[in-house]
PDB file of C-alpha atoms in Angstrom:
ATOM      1  CA  MET A 858      97.969 148.712  84.411  1.00 54.00           C
ATOM      2  CA  ARG A 859      96.831 148.574  88.040  1.00 58.00           C
ATOM      3  CA  PRO A 860      94.380 145.616  87.560  1.00 61.00           C
ATOM      4  CA  ILE A 861      97.092 143.677  85.720  1.00 67.00           C
ATOM      5  CA  PHE A 862      99.593 144.382  88.515  1.00 58.00           C
ATOM      6  CA  LEU A 863      97.109 143.209  91.170  1.00 58.00           C
ATOM      7  CA  LEU A 864      96.346 140.095  89.155  1.00 60.00           C
ATOM      8  CA  CYS A 865     100.061 139.277  88.927  1.00 61.00           C
ATOM      9  CA  LEU A 866     100.418 139.717  92.679  1.00 60.00           C
ATOM     10  CA  LEU A 867      97.480 137.384  93.316  1.00 62.00           C
ATOM     11  CA  LEU A 868      98.933 134.760  90.980  1.00 64.00           C
ATOM     12  CA  ILE A 869     102.336 134.955  92.660  1.00 64.00           C
ATOM     13  CA  ALA A 870     100.760 134.763  96.126  1.00 56.00           C
ATOM     14  CA  GLY A 871      98.607 131.813  95.052  1.00 57.00           C
ATOM     15  CA  ALA A 872     101.567 129.945  93.582  1.00 55.00           C
ATOM     16  CA  GLY A 873     103.613 130.601  96.705  1.00 57.00           C
ATOM     17  CA  SER A 874     100.836 129.372  98.964  1.00 52.00           C
ATOM     18  CA  TYR A 875     100.376 126.231  96.870  1.00 50.00           C
ATOM     19  CA  LEU A 876     104.094 125.386  97.012  1.00 53.00           C
ATOM     20  CA  SER A 877     104.278 126.078 100.740  1.00 48.00           C
ATOM     21  CA  TRP A 878     101.210 123.909 101.410  1.00 44.00           C
ATOM     22  CA  ASN A 879     102.606 120.922  99.510  1.00 50.00           C
ATOM     23  CA  ARG A 880     106.310 121.187 100.344  1.00 56.00           C
ATOM     24  CA  PHE A 881     106.382 122.424 103.931  1.00 51.00           C
ATOM     25  CA  PRO A 882     104.356 120.404 106.489  1.00 48.00           C
ATOM     26  CA  SER A 883     104.976 122.988 109.219  1.00 49.00           C
ATOM     27  CA  PHE A 884     103.294 125.679 107.092  1.00 51.00           C
ATOM     28  CA  ARG A 885     100.349 123.378 106.410  1.00 48.00           C
ATOM     29  CA  THR A 886     100.054 122.613 110.131  1.00 46.00           C
ATOM     30  CA  ARG A 887      99.867 126.316 111.026  1.00 52.00           C
ATOM     31  CA  VAL A 888      97.184 126.956 108.410  1.00 49.00           C
ATOM     32  CA  GLU A 889      95.165 123.959 109.599  1.00 49.00           C
ATOM     33  CA  ASP A 890      95.462 125.198 113.185  1.00 46.00           C
ATOM     34  CA  LEU A 891      93.905 128.495 112.141  1.00 46.00           C
ATOM     35  CA  LEU A 892      91.115 126.945 110.069  1.00 47.00           C
ATOM     36  CA  SER A 893      90.133 124.026 112.301  1.00 52.00           C
ATOM     37  CA  GLY A 894      88.816 123.904 115.832  1.00 57.00           C
ATOM     38  CA  THR A 895      90.905 123.823 118.989  1.00 78.00           C
ATOM     39  CA  THR A 896      90.900 120.007 119.242  1.00 87.00           C
ATOM     40  CA  PHE A 897      90.680 116.907 117.053  1.00 91.00           C
ATOM     41  CA  GLN A 898      89.966 113.231 117.679  1.00 94.00           C
ATOM     42  CA  THR A 899      92.740 110.668 117.524  1.00 93.00           C
ATOM     43  CA  LEU A 900      93.365 107.093 118.544  1.00 93.00           C
ATOM     44  CA  GLU A 901      95.194 106.963 121.863  1.00 91.00           C
ATOM     45  CA  VAL A 902      98.992 106.875 122.059  1.00 93.00           C
ATOM     46  CA  ARG A 903      99.746 103.631 123.915  1.00 94.00           C
ATOM     47  CA  TYR A 904     103.482 103.371 123.244  1.00 96.00           C
ATOM     48  CA  SER A 905     106.036 106.130 123.756  1.00 96.00           C
ATOM     49  CA  ALA A 906     108.755 106.813 121.208  1.00 96.00           C
ATOM     50  CA  GLU A 907     111.360 106.000 123.860  1.00 96.00           C
ATOM     51  CA  SER A 908     109.883 102.550 124.545  1.00 97.00           C
ATOM     52  CA  ILE A 909     109.814 101.759 120.812  1.00 97.00           C
ATOM     53  CA  MET A 910     113.417 102.926 120.329  1.00 96.00           C
ATOM     54  CA  GLU A 911     114.556 100.848 123.299  1.00 95.00           C
ATOM     55  CA  ALA A 912     112.670  97.743 122.150  1.00 95.00           C
ATOM     56  CA  HIS A 913     114.120  97.957 118.620  1.00 95.00           C
ATOM     57  CA  LYS A 914     117.501  99.438 119.464  1.00 93.00           C
ATOM     58  CA  LYS A 915     119.490  96.465 118.167  1.00 91.00           C
ATOM     59  CA  ASP A 916     117.740  96.607 114.794  1.00 92.00           C
ATOM     60  CA  LEU A 917     117.842 100.387 114.361  1.00 93.00           C
ATOM     61  CA  LEU A 918     121.348 101.128 115.701  1.00 93.00           C
ATOM     62  CA  LYS A 919     124.025  99.006 114.028  1.00 87.00           C
ATOM     63  CA  ASP A 920     126.784 100.191 116.352  1.00 88.00           C
ATOM     64  CA  ALA A 921     127.771 102.998 118.724  1.00 87.00           C
ATOM     65  CA  ASN A 922     128.414 105.334 115.779  1.00 89.00           C
ATOM     66  CA  HIS A 923     124.714 105.340 114.915  1.00 92.00           C
ATOM     67  CA  VAL A 924     122.559 107.560 117.126  1.00 94.00           C
ATOM     68  CA  PHE A 925     118.902 108.430 117.498  1.00 95.00           C
ATOM     69  CA  LEU A 926     117.742 111.950 116.707  1.00 94.00           C
ATOM     70  CA  GLU A 927     114.708 113.547 118.347  1.00 95.00           C
ATOM     71  CA  PRO A 928     111.571 111.614 117.282  1.00 95.00           C
ATOM     72  CA  THR A 929     108.486 113.399 116.007  1.00 95.00           C
ATOM     73  CA  LEU A 930     104.807 112.491 116.250  1.00 95.00           C
ATOM     74  CA  LYS A 931     102.661 112.724 113.133  1.00 94.00           C
ATOM     75  CA  PHE A 932      98.908 112.208 112.791  1.00 95.00           C
ATOM     76  CA  ILE A 933      97.509 110.320 109.797  1.00 95.00           C
ATOM     77  CA  PRO A 934      93.855 110.943 108.797  1.00 96.00           C
ATOM     78  CA  TYR A 935      91.270 108.153 108.694  1.00 97.00           C
ATOM     79  CA  LEU A 936      87.533 108.130 108.121  1.00 97.00           C
ATOM     80  CA  LEU A 937      85.535 106.448 110.883  1.00 97.00           C
ATOM     81  CA  MET A 938      82.167 105.273 109.549  1.00 97.00           C
ATOM     82  CA  ASP A 939      79.256 104.038 111.655  1.00 97.00           C
ATOM     83  CA  VAL A 940      77.682 101.369 109.439  1.00 97.00           C
ATOM     84  CA  LYS A 941      75.086  98.634 109.195  1.00 96.00           C
ATOM     85  CA  TYR A 942      74.986  95.721 106.775  1.00 95.00           C
ATOM     86  CA  THR A 943      73.413  92.319 106.214  1.00 91.00           C
ATOM     87  CA  ARG A 944      75.475  89.712 108.076  1.00 84.00           C
ATOM     88  CA  ASN A 945      73.301  86.841 106.828  1.00 78.00           C
ATOM     89  CA  LEU A 946      69.728  86.378 105.589  1.00 74.00           C
ATOM     90  CA  ASP A 947      68.098  86.923 108.992  1.00 80.00           C
ATOM     91  CA  ARG A 948      70.600  89.112 110.812  1.00 90.00           C
ATOM     92  CA  THR A 949      71.841  92.707 110.523  1.00 93.00           C
ATOM     93  CA  GLY A 950      75.366  93.605 111.546  1.00 93.00           C
ATOM     94  CA  GLU A 951      76.252  96.982 113.046  1.00 95.00           C
ATOM     95  CA  GLY A 952      79.689  98.397 113.704  1.00 95.00           C
ATOM     96  CA  VAL A 953      82.338 100.828 112.531  1.00 96.00           C
ATOM     97  CA  ILE A 954      84.810 100.931 109.660  1.00 97.00           C
ATOM     98  CA  LEU A 955      88.148 102.707 109.820  1.00 97.00           C
ATOM     99  CA  TRP A 956      89.321 103.683 106.334  1.00 98.00           C
ATOM    100  CA  GLY A 957      92.572 105.407 105.402  1.00 97.00           C
ATOM    101  CA  LEU A 958      92.351 108.841 103.820  1.00 97.00           C
ATOM    102  CA  VAL A 959      96.000 108.557 102.742  1.00 96.00           C
ATOM    103  CA  ASP A 960      96.437 104.934 101.621  1.00 95.00           C
ATOM    104  CA  GLY A 961      92.811 104.308 100.582  1.00 96.00           C
ATOM    105  CA  GLU A 962      92.546 100.960 102.363  1.00 97.00           C
ATOM    106  CA  MET A 963      90.222  99.703 105.096  1.00 98.00           C
ATOM    107  CA  VAL A 964      91.689  98.673 108.467  1.00 97.00           C
ATOM    108  CA  ILE A 965      90.501  95.186 109.416  1.00 97.00           C
ATOM    109  CA  ASN A 966      91.882  95.069 112.967  1.00 96.00           C
ATOM    110  CA  THR A 967      93.405  97.967 114.934  1.00 94.00           C
ATOM    111  CA  SER A 968      95.452  95.663 117.203  1.00 93.00           C
ATOM    112  CA  THR A 969      97.435  94.185 114.319  1.00 94.00           C
ATOM    113  CA  TRP A 970      96.686  97.023 111.872  1.00 95.00           C
ATOM    114  CA  GLU A 971      95.829  94.417 109.234  1.00 96.00           C
ATOM    115  CA  LYS A 972      94.444  96.126 106.138  1.00 96.00           C
ATOM    116  CA  THR A 973      92.717  95.304 102.883  1.00 97.00           C
ATOM    117  CA  HIS A 974      94.606  95.444  99.604  1.00 96.00           C
ATOM    118  CA  GLY A 975      92.994  96.588  96.370  1.00 96.00           C
ATOM    119  CA  PHE A 976      90.550  99.310  97.357  1.00 97.00           C
ATOM    120  CA  THR A 977      93.100 102.003  96.510  1.00 96.00           C
ATOM    121  CA  ASP A 978      93.000 100.935  92.855  1.00 96.00           C
ATOM    122  CA  CYS A 979      89.213 100.855  92.923  1.00 97.00           C
ATOM    123  CA  ILE A 980      89.009 104.385  94.343  1.00 97.00           C
ATOM    124  CA  THR A 981      91.449 105.705  91.751  1.00 95.00           C
ATOM    125  CA  ALA A 982      89.489 104.001  88.965  1.00 96.00           C
ATOM    126  CA  ASN A 983      86.098 105.196  90.306  1.00 96.00           C
ATOM    127  CA  ALA A 984      84.845 101.608  90.292  1.00 97.00           C
ATOM    128  CA  THR A 985      81.047 101.337  90.004  1.00 96.00           C
ATOM    129  CA  ARG A 986      78.617  98.923  91.678  1.00 96.00           C
ATOM    130  CA  GLN A 987      78.524  96.831  88.486  1.00 96.00           C
ATOM    131  CA  GLU A 988      82.304  96.675  88.275  1.00 97.00           C
ATOM    132  CA  PHE A 989      82.492  95.689  91.927  1.00 97.00           C
ATOM    133  CA  LYS A 990      80.230  92.725  91.191  1.00 96.00           C
ATOM    134  CA  ILE A 991      82.927  91.453  88.826  1.00 96.00           C
ATOM    135  CA  ILE A 992      85.713  92.328  91.278  1.00 96.00           C
ATOM    136  CA  ASN A 993      83.984  90.692  94.260  1.00 95.00           C
ATOM    137  CA  ALA A 994      83.134  87.573  92.273  1.00 95.00           C
ATOM    138  CA  LEU A 995      86.772  87.141  91.246  1.00 96.00           C
ATOM    139  CA  ALA A 996      87.953  87.893  94.793  1.00 94.00           C
ATOM    140  CA  SER A 997      85.667  85.161  96.151  1.00 92.00           C
ATOM    141  CA  ARG A 998      87.455  82.660  93.877  1.00 92.00           C
ATOM    142  CA  GLY A 999      90.961  83.660  94.857  1.00 91.00           C
ATOM    143  CA  GLY A1000      91.229  86.373  92.216  1.00 93.00           C
ATOM    144  CA  MET A1001      90.633  84.307  89.070  1.00 94.00           C
ATOM    145  CA  TRP A1002      87.676  82.717  87.252  1.00 95.00           C
ATOM    146  CA  ASP A1003      86.767  81.540  83.771  1.00 94.00           C
ATOM    147  CA  ARG A1004      84.088  83.271  81.722  1.00 92.00           C
ATOM    148  CA  GLU A1005      81.529  80.462  82.004  1.00 92.00           C
ATOM    149  CA  GLY A1006      81.789  80.220  85.789  1.00 94.00           C
ATOM    150  CA  LEU A1007      81.632  83.983  86.218  1.00 94.00           C
ATOM    151  CA  SER A1008      78.582  84.241  83.953  1.00 93.00           C
ATOM    152  CA  LYS A1009      76.687  81.544  85.860  1.00 93.00           C
ATOM    153  CA  PHE A1010      77.604  82.962  89.255  1.00 94.00           C
ATOM    154  CA  LEU A1011      76.428  86.478  88.388  1.00 94.00           C
ATOM    155  CA  ASN A1012      73.471  85.207  86.335  1.00 93.00           C
ATOM    156  CA  LEU A1013      74.145  87.722  83.586  1.00 91.00           C
ATOM    157  CA  GLU A1014      73.512  87.681  79.885  1.00 90.00           C
ATOM    158  CA  ASN A1015      76.713  87.419  77.874  1.00 89.00           C
ATOM    159  CA  ASN A1016      76.505  90.920  76.380  1.00 92.00           C
ATOM    160  CA  ILE A1017      76.046  92.524  79.826  1.00 93.00           C
ATOM    161  CA  LEU A1018      78.895  90.467  81.306  1.00 93.00           C
ATOM    162  CA  ASP A1019      81.159  91.439  78.420  1.00 93.00           C
ATOM    163  CA  ASN A1020      80.365  95.139  78.911  1.00 95.00           C
ATOM    164  CA  TRP A1021      81.112  95.004  82.646  1.00 96.00           C
ATOM    165  CA  VAL A1022      84.298  93.001  82.109  1.00 95.00           C
ATOM    166  CA  ASP A1023      85.463  95.339  79.357  1.00 96.00           C
ATOM    167  CA  SER A1024      84.903  98.325  81.625  1.00 96.00           C
ATOM    168  CA  CYS A1025      86.970  96.708  84.410  1.00 96.00           C
ATOM    169  CA  ARG A1026      89.687  95.823  81.932  1.00 96.00           C
ATOM    170  CA  LYS A1027      89.895  99.369  80.562  1.00 96.00           C
ATOM    171  CA  LYS A1028      90.330 100.648  84.114  1.00 97.00           C
ATOM    172  CA  SER A1029      93.128  98.095  84.706  1.00 96.00           C
ATOM    173  CA  LEU A1030      91.155  96.430  87.504  1.00 97.00           C
ATOM    174  CA  ILE A1031      91.216  93.005  85.832  1.00 96.00           C
ATOM    175  CA  VAL A1032      93.160  91.340  83.046  1.00 96.00           C
ATOM    176  CA  GLN A1033      91.940  88.747  80.568  1.00 92.00           C
ATOM    177  CA  THR A1034      93.829  85.726  79.249  1.00 91.00           C
ATOM    178  CA  GLY A1035      91.715  83.792  76.784  1.00 89.00           C
ATOM    179  CA  ASN A1036      88.452  83.007  78.561  1.00 89.00           C
ATOM    180  CA  THR A1037      89.928  83.556  82.024  1.00 94.00           C
ATOM    181  CA  TYR A1038      89.727  86.757  84.044  1.00 95.00           C
ATOM    182  CA  ARG A1039      91.835  87.674  87.065  1.00 95.00           C
ATOM    183  CA  LEU A1040      92.186  90.656  89.367  1.00 96.00           C
ATOM    184  CA  HIS A1041      95.018  92.954  88.318  1.00 96.00           C
ATOM    185  CA  LEU A1042      96.463  93.025  91.859  1.00 92.00           C
ATOM    186  CA  GLN A1043      99.229  91.249  93.727  1.00 91.00           C
ATOM    187  CA  ASN A1044      97.770  89.362  96.701  1.00 91.00           C
ATOM    188  CA  PRO A1045      94.355  91.084  96.705  1.00 93.00           C
ATOM    189  CA  LYS A1046      92.428  91.243  99.974  1.00 95.00           C
ATOM    190  CA  LEU A1047      88.918  92.480  99.260  1.00 95.00           C
ATOM    191  CA  GLN A1048      86.651  89.763 100.670  1.00 92.00           C
ATOM    192  CA  VAL A1049      86.194  91.190 104.151  1.00 95.00           C
ATOM    193  CA  ILE A1050      83.328  91.815 106.543  1.00 95.00           C
ATOM    194  CA  PRO A1051      82.486  95.550 106.340  1.00 96.00           C
ATOM    195  CA  GLU A1052      83.487  96.168 109.941  1.00 96.00           C
ATOM    196  CA  THR A1053      86.761  97.079 111.666  1.00 96.00           C
ATOM    197  CA  LYS A1054      87.681  95.296 114.878  1.00 95.00           C
ATOM    198  CA  LEU A1055      88.279  98.446 116.892  1.00 90.00           C
ATOM    199  CA  GLU A1056      89.590  97.776 120.389  1.00 82.00           C
ATOM    200  CA  HIS A1057      91.083 101.143 121.269  1.00 80.00           C
ATOM    201  CA  TRP A1058      89.828 104.396 122.701  1.00 81.00           C
ATOM    202  CA  LEU A1059      89.420 107.675 120.913  1.00 86.00           C
ATOM    203  CA  VAL A1060      90.854 110.692 122.705  1.00 89.00           C
ATOM    204  CA  THR A1061      90.769 114.433 122.087  1.00 87.00           C
ATOM    205  CA  LYS A1062      94.005 116.290 121.414  1.00 81.00           C
ATOM    206  CA  PRO A1063      94.737 120.020 121.091  1.00 83.00           C
ATOM    207  CA  THR A1064      95.039 121.068 117.474  1.00 72.00           C
ATOM    208  CA  LYS A1065      97.877 123.538 118.002  1.00 75.00           C
ATOM    209  CA  HIS A1066     101.230 122.352 116.606  1.00 75.00           C
ATOM    210  CA  ALA A1067      99.973 118.812 115.904  1.00 83.00           C
ATOM    211  CA  GLN A1068     101.527 117.698 112.612  1.00 91.00           C
ATOM    212  CA  ARG A1069      98.720 116.204 110.549  1.00 92.00           C
ATOM    213  CA  ILE A1070      99.485 114.440 107.286  1.00 93.00           C
ATOM    214  CA  LYS A1071      97.741 115.703 104.152  1.00 91.00           C
ATOM    215  CA  LYS A1072      94.781 113.641 102.922  1.00 93.00           C
ATOM    216  CA  ARG A1073      95.048 112.023  99.514  1.00 94.00           C
ATOM    217  CA  TYR A1074      91.393 111.008  99.242  1.00 96.00           C
ATOM    218  CA  ARG A1075      88.196 112.839 100.085  1.00 96.00           C
ATOM    219  CA  SER A1076      85.715 111.356 102.535  1.00 96.00           C
ATOM    220  CA  SER A1077      83.102 111.279  99.769  1.00 96.00           C
ATOM    221  CA  GLN A1078      85.371 109.060  97.630  1.00 97.00           C
ATOM    222  CA  ILE A1079      85.677 106.549 100.475  1.00 97.00           C
ATOM    223  CA  GLU A1080      81.917 106.545 101.076  1.00 97.00           C
ATOM    224  CA  VAL A1081      81.092 106.000  97.384  1.00 97.00           C
ATOM    225  CA  THR A1082      83.591 103.133  97.111  1.00 97.00           C
ATOM    226  CA  ALA A1083      82.373 101.461 100.312  1.00 97.00           C
ATOM    227  CA  LYS A1084      78.744 101.588  99.175  1.00 97.00           C
ATOM    228  CA  ALA A1085      79.659 100.178  95.752  1.00 97.00           C
ATOM    229  CA  ALA A1086      81.809  97.415  97.249  1.00 97.00           C
ATOM    230  CA  PHE A1087      79.526  96.192 100.028  1.00 96.00           C
ATOM    231  CA  GLY A1088      76.192  96.114  98.209  1.00 90.00           C
ATOM    232  CA  ASN A1089      72.696  97.527  98.478  1.00 90.00           C
ATOM    233  CA  ASP A1090      72.144  96.559 102.125  1.00 93.00           C
ATOM    234  CA  PHE A1091      75.211  98.449 103.305  1.00 96.00           C
ATOM    235  CA  ALA A1092      74.459 101.854 104.839  1.00 97.00           C
ATOM    236  CA  ILE A1093      76.601 104.565 106.401  1.00 97.00           C
ATOM    237  CA  ARG A1094      74.868 106.257 109.306  1.00 97.00           C
ATOM    238  CA  LYS A1095      77.573 108.677 110.413  1.00 96.00           C
ATOM    239  CA  THR A1096      81.142 109.642 109.519  1.00 97.00           C
ATOM    240  CA  THR A1097      83.894 111.230 111.591  1.00 95.00           C
ATOM    241  CA  GLU A1098      87.442 112.126 110.630  1.00 96.00           C
ATOM    242  CA  ILE A1099      89.943 110.823 113.175  1.00 95.00           C
ATOM    243  CA  PHE A1100      93.721 110.350 113.229  1.00 96.00           C
ATOM    244  CA  LEU A1101      96.293 107.662 113.912  1.00 95.00           C
ATOM    245  CA  PRO A1102      99.408 108.758 115.858  1.00 95.00           C
ATOM    246  CA  VAL A1103     102.629 107.599 114.177  1.00 96.00           C
ATOM    247  CA  TYR A1104     106.203 108.244 115.305  1.00 96.00           C
ATOM    248  CA  SER A1105     108.905 109.277 112.865  1.00 95.00           C
ATOM    249  CA  ILE A1106     112.133 107.840 114.326  1.00 96.00           C
ATOM    250  CA  VAL A1107     115.348 109.034 112.699  1.00 95.00           C
ATOM    251  CA  VAL A1108     118.802 107.445 112.999  1.00 95.00           C
ATOM    252  CA  GLN A1109     121.899 109.523 112.244  1.00 93.00           C
ATOM    253  CA  ASN A1110     124.480 107.439 110.362  1.00 92.00           C
ATOM    254  CA  PRO A1111     128.260 107.951 110.745  1.00 90.00           C
ATOM    255  CA  ASP A1112     128.507 109.480 107.255  1.00 89.00           C
ATOM    256  CA  GLY A1113     125.929 112.141 108.101  1.00 87.00           C
ATOM    257  CA  SER A1114     123.051 110.481 106.256  1.00 92.00           C
ATOM    258  CA  GLN A1115     119.801 109.687 108.030  1.00 93.00           C
ATOM    259  CA  MET A1116     117.479 106.684 108.080  1.00 93.00           C
ATOM    260  CA  THR A1117     113.823 107.300 108.936  1.00 94.00           C
ATOM    261  CA  SER A1118     111.385 104.627 110.064  1.00 95.00           C
ATOM    262  CA  TYR A1119     107.745 104.993 111.130  1.00 96.00           C
ATOM    263  CA  TRP A1120     106.065 103.321 114.090  1.00 97.00           C
ATOM    264  CA  ASN A1121     102.419 102.952 115.026  1.00 96.00           C
ATOM    265  CA  ALA A1122     101.969 104.599 118.440  1.00 95.00           C
ATOM    266  CA  LEU A1123      98.797 102.569 118.983  1.00 94.00           C
ATOM    267  CA  ASN A1124     100.309  99.062 118.814  1.00 94.00           C
ATOM    268  CA  GLY A1125     104.054  99.761 118.885  1.00 95.00           C
ATOM    269  CA  LYS A1126     104.657  98.043 115.551  1.00 95.00           C
ATOM    270  CA  ARG A1127     106.413  99.259 112.446  1.00 95.00           C
ATOM    271  CA  PHE A1128     104.192 101.302 110.160  1.00 95.00           C
ATOM    272  CA  VAL A1129     104.653 101.105 106.396  1.00 89.00           C
ATOM    273  CA  PRO A1130     103.589 104.445 104.885  1.00 84.00           C
ATOM    274  CA  PRO A1131     102.542 105.143 101.278  1.00 77.00           C
ATOM    275  CA  TYR A1132     105.432 105.795  98.921  1.00 66.00           C
ATOM    276  CA  ASP A1133     104.929 109.578  98.945  1.00 64.00           C
ATOM    277  CA  PHE A1134     104.274 109.880 102.680  1.00 66.00           C
ATOM    278  CA  GLU A1135     105.407 113.213 104.138  1.00 63.00           C
TER     279      GLU A1135
END
C-alpha cells in the first residue's frame, strides 16, 4: 500500500505543479528565478510606462470615469542568432537575426518592430528544406505560380515536383487550384534578407521578480526552420536567448471591467501579442 500511496502523492504534486506553471505567471517566475542565473539579457527599456500612457491618454481613456491601473512590465523571449549567409555570388553577409520564441516570426527591424509572416506555420508543420524550396519560389512570385512556371524555375522533374507539392499541401502550407499553387497564408512575408536591423543595446537585468513570458517554441525549432528557409549557405555561429520588455497597461472601466493593451518599451509603439499571450 505504501508504494501506491507515494505514487498517488507524486501524481497529485506533479499535476498541481503543471497547473500552477501554466495558469499562474507569478509561480512560474519564482521557479525560473530559482533555476536560472542572477541576471538575464534584455533589450533596453527606452520608454517609460508613464510616457506611453501620457502620449496615448486620449485613445486609452474615453472620459474621466476611465482610469489607469498600475502598469506591469513583462519580458518576452527571443532567440538572437549570430549568422552568415551569401548576400550575392561574390559577397558574404554577416549579422544577427532576432526570432520570436512566442510568435515564431523573425523581426526585420527593431525600430519599427516589422516582422515576417508565415514562419509560424512552417515551424508548426516542420517544413523541410525541399518544402521551403516550393514555399520560397511561390513567395518570390507574390505567393502564387502555375505548375509549369514553378517546374521550370526549380528545374525539377514532374514526379519530384508533385511529391514536394503534395507534401506542402498535406501540411496546409499551400493550396492547389487546377494547375495553380498558392501559399496558404494571408499576406505572406517570407522573402527577407536573413538579418535583423538591430539598432538597440542589450542590457543585463536582475532575474529576481522579472515576469518572463513562457516560450512556445524551442530554440532548436527556430534554428532548424531558419536553416531550411535560408538555404545551404546560411550558417548559425552562435545563439543567445534575450528578452523584449513590454508594458501591460490596464484601464479600469466605469462598470468595473478592464481593458488591457500592450506596448513595446523599446520603441514606444503598441505591441500586438499572440492570441494566447499571458
